[in-house]
mmCIF file of N, CA and C in Angstrom:
data_model
loop_
_atom_site.group_PDB
_atom_site.id
_atom_site.type_symbol
_atom_site.label_atom_id
_atom_site.label_comp_id
_atom_site.label_asym_id
_atom_site.label_seq_id
_atom_site.Cartn_x
_atom_site.Cartn_y
_atom_site.Cartn_z
ATOM 1 N N MET E 1 104.691 79.404 95.901
ATOM 2 C CA MET E 1 104.029 80.496 96.563
ATOM 3 C C MET E 1 104.986 81.070 97.611
ATOM 4 N N LYS E 2 105.054 82.365 97.673
ATOM 5 C CA LYS E 2 105.956 83.022 98.626
ATOM 6 C C LYS E 2 105.432 82.868 100.054
ATOM 7 N N ASP E 3 106.349 82.861 101.013
ATOM 8 C CA ASP E 3 105.986 82.648 102.412
ATOM 9 C C ASP E 3 105.130 83.763 102.996
ATOM 10 N N ASN E 4 105.200 84.966 102.443
ATOM 11 C CA ASN E 4 104.451 86.074 103.020
ATOM 12 C C ASN E 4 103.042 86.215 102.441
ATOM 13 N N GLN E 5 102.638 85.344 101.548
ATOM 14 C CA GLN E 5 101.302 85.439 100.971
ATOM 15 C C GLN E 5 100.274 84.862 101.944
ATOM 16 N N ILE E 6 99.137 85.535 102.033
ATOM 17 C CA ILE E 6 98.111 85.169 103.005
ATOM 18 C C ILE E 6 97.609 83.738 102.831
ATOM 19 N N PRO E 7 97.312 83.252 101.615
ATOM 20 C CA PRO E 7 96.837 81.866 101.512
ATOM 21 C C PRO E 7 97.824 80.854 102.085
ATOM 22 N N LYS E 8 99.101 81.066 101.875
ATOM 23 C CA LYS E 8 100.097 80.128 102.398
ATOM 24 C C LYS E 8 100.173 80.231 103.915
ATOM 25 N N GLN E 9 100.138 81.449 104.449
ATOM 26 C CA GLN E 9 100.159 81.616 105.898
ATOM 27 C C GLN E 9 98.923 80.970 106.519
ATOM 28 N N PHE E 10 97.789 81.157 105.887
ATOM 29 C CA PHE E 10 96.529 80.619 106.392
ATOM 30 C C PHE E 10 96.539 79.098 106.365
ATOM 31 N N LEU E 11 97.081 78.524 105.310
ATOM 32 C CA LEU E 11 97.068 77.077 105.146
ATOM 33 C C LEU E 11 98.065 76.372 106.043
ATOM 34 N N TYR E 12 99.218 76.945 106.252
ATOM 35 C CA TYR E 12 100.281 76.249 106.966
ATOM 36 C C TYR E 12 100.441 76.649 108.433
ATOM 37 N N ASN E 13 99.632 77.565 108.943
ATOM 38 C CA ASN E 13 99.731 77.964 110.349
ATOM 39 C C ASN E 13 98.643 77.288 111.168
ATOM 40 N N GLU E 14 98.847 77.239 112.474
ATOM 41 C CA GLU E 14 97.851 76.662 113.365
ATOM 42 C C GLU E 14 96.755 77.681 113.634
ATOM 43 N N LEU E 15 95.577 77.158 113.952
ATOM 44 C CA LEU E 15 94.478 78.030 114.330
ATOM 45 C C LEU E 15 94.713 78.559 115.738
ATOM 46 N N ALA E 16 94.403 79.821 115.951
ATOM 47 C CA ALA E 16 94.617 80.428 117.254
ATOM 48 C C ALA E 16 93.481 80.109 118.215
ATOM 49 N N GLN E 17 92.289 79.839 117.682
ATOM 50 C CA GLN E 17 91.151 79.545 118.537
ATOM 51 C C GLN E 17 90.246 78.538 117.858
ATOM 52 N N GLY E 18 89.323 78.018 118.618
ATOM 53 C CA GLY E 18 88.396 77.033 118.084
ATOM 54 C C GLY E 18 88.105 75.989 119.138
ATOM 55 N N LYS E 19 87.081 75.178 118.893
ATOM 56 C CA LYS E 19 86.693 74.163 119.856
ATOM 57 C C LYS E 19 87.068 72.792 119.324
ATOM 58 N N ARG E 20 87.334 71.881 120.242
ATOM 59 C CA ARG E 20 87.589 70.498 119.878
ATOM 60 C C ARG E 20 86.948 69.625 120.937
ATOM 61 N N GLN E 21 86.704 68.391 120.591
ATOM 62 C CA GLN E 21 86.108 67.483 121.554
ATOM 63 C C GLN E 21 87.135 67.111 122.616
ATOM 64 N N LYS E 22 86.647 66.739 123.783
ATOM 65 C CA LYS E 22 87.543 66.337 124.867
ATOM 66 C C LYS E 22 88.382 65.147 124.451
ATOM 67 N N HIS E 23 89.585 65.116 124.930
ATOM 68 C CA HIS E 23 90.507 63.996 124.743
ATOM 69 C C HIS E 23 90.891 63.754 123.290
ATOM 70 N N GLU E 24 90.758 64.739 122.459
ATOM 71 C CA GLU E 24 91.205 64.608 121.071
ATOM 72 C C GLU E 24 92.349 65.583 120.828
ATOM 73 N N PRO E 25 93.283 65.208 119.988
ATOM 74 C CA PRO E 25 94.391 66.126 119.712
ATOM 75 C C PRO E 25 93.913 67.351 118.943
ATOM 76 N N LYS E 26 94.629 68.433 119.126
ATOM 77 C CA LYS E 26 94.310 69.644 118.381
ATOM 78 C C LYS E 26 94.701 69.438 116.931
ATOM 79 N N LEU E 27 93.797 69.773 116.041
ATOM 80 C CA LEU E 27 94.086 69.656 114.618
ATOM 81 C C LEU E 27 94.362 71.037 114.048
ATOM 82 N N ARG E 28 95.401 71.127 113.267
ATOM 83 C CA ARG E 28 95.688 72.366 112.560
ATOM 84 C C ARG E 28 94.801 72.435 111.324
ATOM 85 N N TYR E 29 94.676 73.619 110.771
ATOM 86 C CA TYR E 29 93.898 73.787 109.547
ATOM 87 C C TYR E 29 94.448 72.873 108.461
ATOM 88 N N GLU E 30 95.776 72.766 108.400
ATOM 89 C CA GLU E 30 96.422 71.908 107.398
ATOM 90 C C GLU E 30 95.980 70.452 107.561
ATOM 91 N N ASP E 31 95.850 69.998 108.814
ATOM 92 C CA ASP E 31 95.415 68.621 109.057
ATOM 93 C C ASP E 31 93.989 68.401 108.559
ATOM 94 N N CYS E 32 93.132 69.385 108.796
ATOM 95 C CA CYS E 32 91.746 69.285 108.323
ATOM 96 C C CYS E 32 91.704 69.253 106.800
ATOM 97 N N ILE E 33 92.514 70.076 106.161
ATOM 98 C CA ILE E 33 92.574 70.088 104.699
ATOM 99 C C ILE E 33 93.062 68.743 104.185
ATOM 100 N N LYS E 34 94.102 68.186 104.811
ATOM 101 C CA LYS E 34 94.621 66.885 104.382
ATOM 102 C C LYS E 34 93.559 65.804 104.512
ATOM 103 N N ASN E 35 92.803 65.827 105.617
ATOM 104 C CA ASN E 35 91.735 64.843 105.797
ATOM 105 C C ASN E 35 90.676 64.979 104.711
ATOM 106 N N THR E 36 90.308 66.212 104.400
ATOM 107 C CA THR E 36 89.304 66.442 103.364
ATOM 108 C C THR E 36 89.826 66.012 102.000
ATOM 109 N N LEU E 37 91.077 66.331 101.694
ATOM 110 C CA LEU E 37 91.659 65.923 100.415
ATOM 111 C C LEU E 37 91.711 64.403 100.300
ATOM 112 N N GLU E 38 91.975 63.711 101.403
ATOM 113 C CA GLU E 38 91.958 62.247 101.375
ATOM 114 C C GLU E 38 90.559 61.735 101.077
ATOM 115 N N MET E 39 89.543 62.377 101.676
ATOM 116 C CA MET E 39 88.163 61.936 101.449
ATOM 117 C C MET E 39 87.771 62.087 99.987
ATOM 118 N N VAL E 40 88.239 63.148 99.340
ATOM 119 C CA VAL E 40 87.875 63.372 97.939
ATOM 120 C C VAL E 40 88.920 62.831 96.975
ATOM 121 N N GLU E 41 89.874 62.080 97.515
ATOM 122 C CA GLU E 41 90.877 61.369 96.722
ATOM 123 C C GLU E 41 91.763 62.273 95.863
ATOM 124 N N ILE E 42 92.173 63.398 96.442
ATOM 125 C CA ILE E 42 93.172 64.261 95.810
ATOM 126 C C ILE E 42 94.442 64.091 96.634
ATOM 127 N N SER E 43 95.508 63.619 96.012
ATOM 128 C CA SER E 43 96.727 63.300 96.759
ATOM 129 C C SER E 43 97.421 64.563 97.265
ATOM 130 N N GLU E 44 98.159 64.393 98.368
ATOM 131 C CA GLU E 44 98.901 65.516 98.943
ATOM 132 C C GLU E 44 99.934 66.059 97.969
ATOM 133 N N ASN E 45 100.520 65.183 97.183
ATOM 134 C CA ASN E 45 101.555 65.605 96.233
ATOM 135 C C ASN E 45 100.969 66.406 95.078
ATOM 136 N N ARG E 46 99.705 66.181 94.770
ATOM 137 C CA ARG E 46 99.104 66.769 93.582
ATOM 138 C C ARG E 46 98.333 68.056 93.832
ATOM 139 N N TRP E 47 97.866 68.293 95.047
ATOM 140 C CA TRP E 47 96.926 69.379 95.249
ATOM 141 C C TRP E 47 97.524 70.763 95.019
ATOM 142 N N GLU E 48 98.790 70.965 95.393
ATOM 143 C CA GLU E 48 99.380 72.291 95.191
ATOM 144 C C GLU E 48 99.500 72.611 93.705
ATOM 145 N N ASN E 49 99.894 71.628 92.899
ATOM 146 C CA ASN E 49 99.985 71.854 91.454
ATOM 147 C C ASN E 49 98.606 72.079 90.852
ATOM 148 N N LEU E 50 97.620 71.340 91.331
ATOM 149 C CA LEU E 50 96.255 71.548 90.856
ATOM 150 C C LEU E 50 95.776 72.957 91.191
ATOM 151 N N ALA E 51 96.079 73.411 92.407
ATOM 152 C CA ALA E 51 95.610 74.717 92.852
ATOM 153 C C ALA E 51 96.242 75.858 92.060
ATOM 154 N N LEU E 52 97.420 75.640 91.501
ATOM 155 C CA LEU E 52 98.059 76.683 90.690
ATOM 156 C C LEU E 52 97.270 76.957 89.418
ATOM 157 N N GLY E 53 96.655 75.930 88.860
ATOM 158 C CA GLY E 53 95.803 76.101 87.687
ATOM 159 C C GLY E 53 94.362 76.221 88.137
ATOM 160 N N HIS E 54 93.840 77.439 88.163
ATOM 161 C CA HIS E 54 92.516 77.714 88.729
ATOM 162 C C HIS E 54 91.432 76.820 88.136
ATOM 163 N N SER E 55 91.388 76.698 86.827
ATOM 164 C CA SER E 55 90.314 75.914 86.210
ATOM 165 C C SER E 55 90.452 74.430 86.535
ATOM 166 N N LEU E 56 91.692 73.915 86.562
ATOM 167 C CA LEU E 56 91.897 72.510 86.927
ATOM 168 C C LEU E 56 91.476 72.254 88.373
ATOM 169 N N TRP E 57 91.817 73.185 89.252
ATOM 170 C CA TRP E 57 91.462 73.047 90.659
ATOM 171 C C TRP E 57 89.943 73.020 90.827
ATOM 172 N N ARG E 58 89.264 73.959 90.162
ATOM 173 C CA ARG E 58 87.801 74.013 90.272
ATOM 174 C C ARG E 58 87.171 72.726 89.763
ATOM 175 N N LYS E 59 87.661 72.225 88.625
ATOM 176 C CA LYS E 59 87.119 70.973 88.085
ATOM 177 C C LYS E 59 87.317 69.830 89.067
ATOM 178 N N ALA E 60 88.518 69.720 89.608
ATOM 179 C CA ALA E 60 88.823 68.623 90.535
ATOM 180 C C ALA E 60 87.961 68.718 91.789
ATOM 181 N N VAL E 61 87.865 69.903 92.354
ATOM 182 C CA VAL E 61 87.100 70.080 93.587
ATOM 183 C C VAL E 61 85.619 69.820 93.352
ATOM 184 N N HIS E 62 85.071 70.356 92.266
ATOM 185 C CA HIS E 62 83.645 70.153 92.002
ATOM 186 C C HIS E 62 83.338 68.698 91.686
ATOM 187 N N HIS E 63 84.189 68.065 90.889
ATOM 188 C CA HIS E 63 83.956 66.667 90.530
ATOM 189 C C HIS E 63 84.037 65.770 91.762
ATOM 190 N N GLU E 64 85.114 65.903 92.524
ATOM 191 C CA GLU E 64 85.289 65.051 93.700
ATOM 192 C C GLU E 64 84.258 65.383 94.774
ATOM 193 N N GLY E 65 83.874 66.643 94.873
ATOM 194 C CA GLY E 65 82.831 67.034 95.825
ATOM 195 C C GLY E 65 81.504 66.387 95.491
ATOM 196 N N ARG E 66 81.171 66.362 94.193
ATOM 197 C CA ARG E 66 79.943 65.691 93.753
ATOM 198 C C ARG E 66 79.986 64.203 94.084
ATOM 199 N N GLU E 67 81.145 63.586 93.820
ATOM 200 C CA GLU E 67 81.303 62.155 94.105
ATOM 201 C C GLU E 67 81.139 61.885 95.602
ATOM 202 N N LEU E 68 81.737 62.727 96.427
ATOM 203 C CA LEU E 68 81.639 62.558 97.872
ATOM 204 C C LEU E 68 80.191 62.717 98.337
ATOM 205 N N LYS E 69 79.503 63.699 97.785
ATOM 206 C CA LYS E 69 78.104 63.926 98.146
ATOM 207 C C LYS E 69 77.249 62.724 97.758
ATOM 208 N N GLN E 70 77.459 62.199 96.549
ATOM 209 C CA GLN E 70 76.693 61.036 96.095
ATOM 210 C C GLN E 70 76.960 59.818 96.971
ATOM 211 N N SER E 71 78.211 59.596 97.338
ATOM 212 C CA SER E 71 78.522 58.444 98.190
ATOM 213 C C SER E 71 77.893 58.621 99.571
ATOM 214 N N GLY E 72 77.842 59.850 100.064
ATOM 215 C CA GLY E 72 77.187 60.120 101.345
ATOM 216 C C GLY E 72 75.698 59.864 101.278
ATOM 217 N N ILE E 73 75.072 60.259 100.165
ATOM 218 C CA ILE E 73 73.640 60.025 99.975
ATOM 219 C C ILE E 73 73.362 58.527 99.924
ATOM 220 N N LYS E 74 74.175 57.785 99.171
ATOM 221 C CA LYS E 74 73.994 56.332 99.089
ATOM 222 C C LYS E 74 74.159 55.686 100.455
ATOM 223 N N HIS E 75 75.146 56.147 101.207
ATOM 224 C CA HIS E 75 75.388 55.602 102.544
ATOM 225 C C HIS E 75 74.175 55.840 103.445
ATOM 226 N N GLU E 76 73.615 57.039 103.398
ATOM 227 C CA GLU E 76 72.445 57.357 104.217
ATOM 228 C C GLU E 76 71.238 56.531 103.793
ATOM 229 N N GLN E 77 71.064 56.306 102.487
ATOM 230 C CA GLN E 77 69.955 55.478 102.015
ATOM 231 C C GLN E 77 70.100 54.045 102.506
ATOM 232 N N LEU E 78 71.327 53.519 102.480
ATOM 233 C CA LEU E 78 71.560 52.163 102.983
ATOM 234 C C LEU E 78 71.262 52.070 104.478
ATOM 235 N N LYS E 79 71.627 53.091 105.227
ATOM 236 C CA LYS E 79 71.341 53.099 106.662
ATOM 237 C C LYS E 79 69.837 53.100 106.917
ATOM 238 N N ARG E 80 69.067 53.845 106.095
ATOM 239 C CA ARG E 80 67.618 53.903 106.258
ATOM 240 C C ARG E 80 66.960 52.574 105.915
ATOM 241 N N ASP E 81 67.508 51.885 104.911
ATOM 242 C CA ASP E 81 66.920 50.629 104.463
ATOM 243 C C ASP E 81 67.115 49.500 105.467
ATOM 244 N N VAL E 82 68.128 49.625 106.303
ATOM 245 C CA VAL E 82 68.415 48.542 107.260
ATOM 246 C C VAL E 82 67.483 48.575 108.420
#
């Protein structure tokens, strides 16, 4: 992806504004994306190649998103049962 394209600028630049909790480091948009990709188990090395293929990216995001949602639901049910 070329450096002047908006998605690349948006992904790799810092946010100009926003709120954060006290005593926590400022997170860039890229850091938030990396954290989310880790949660859905998409590796940093693989995500750019996945994103180039629109249908592959959509499948990966929807599948892993469903898995994350299900694990969150199970976690909440376990918390309620205790």
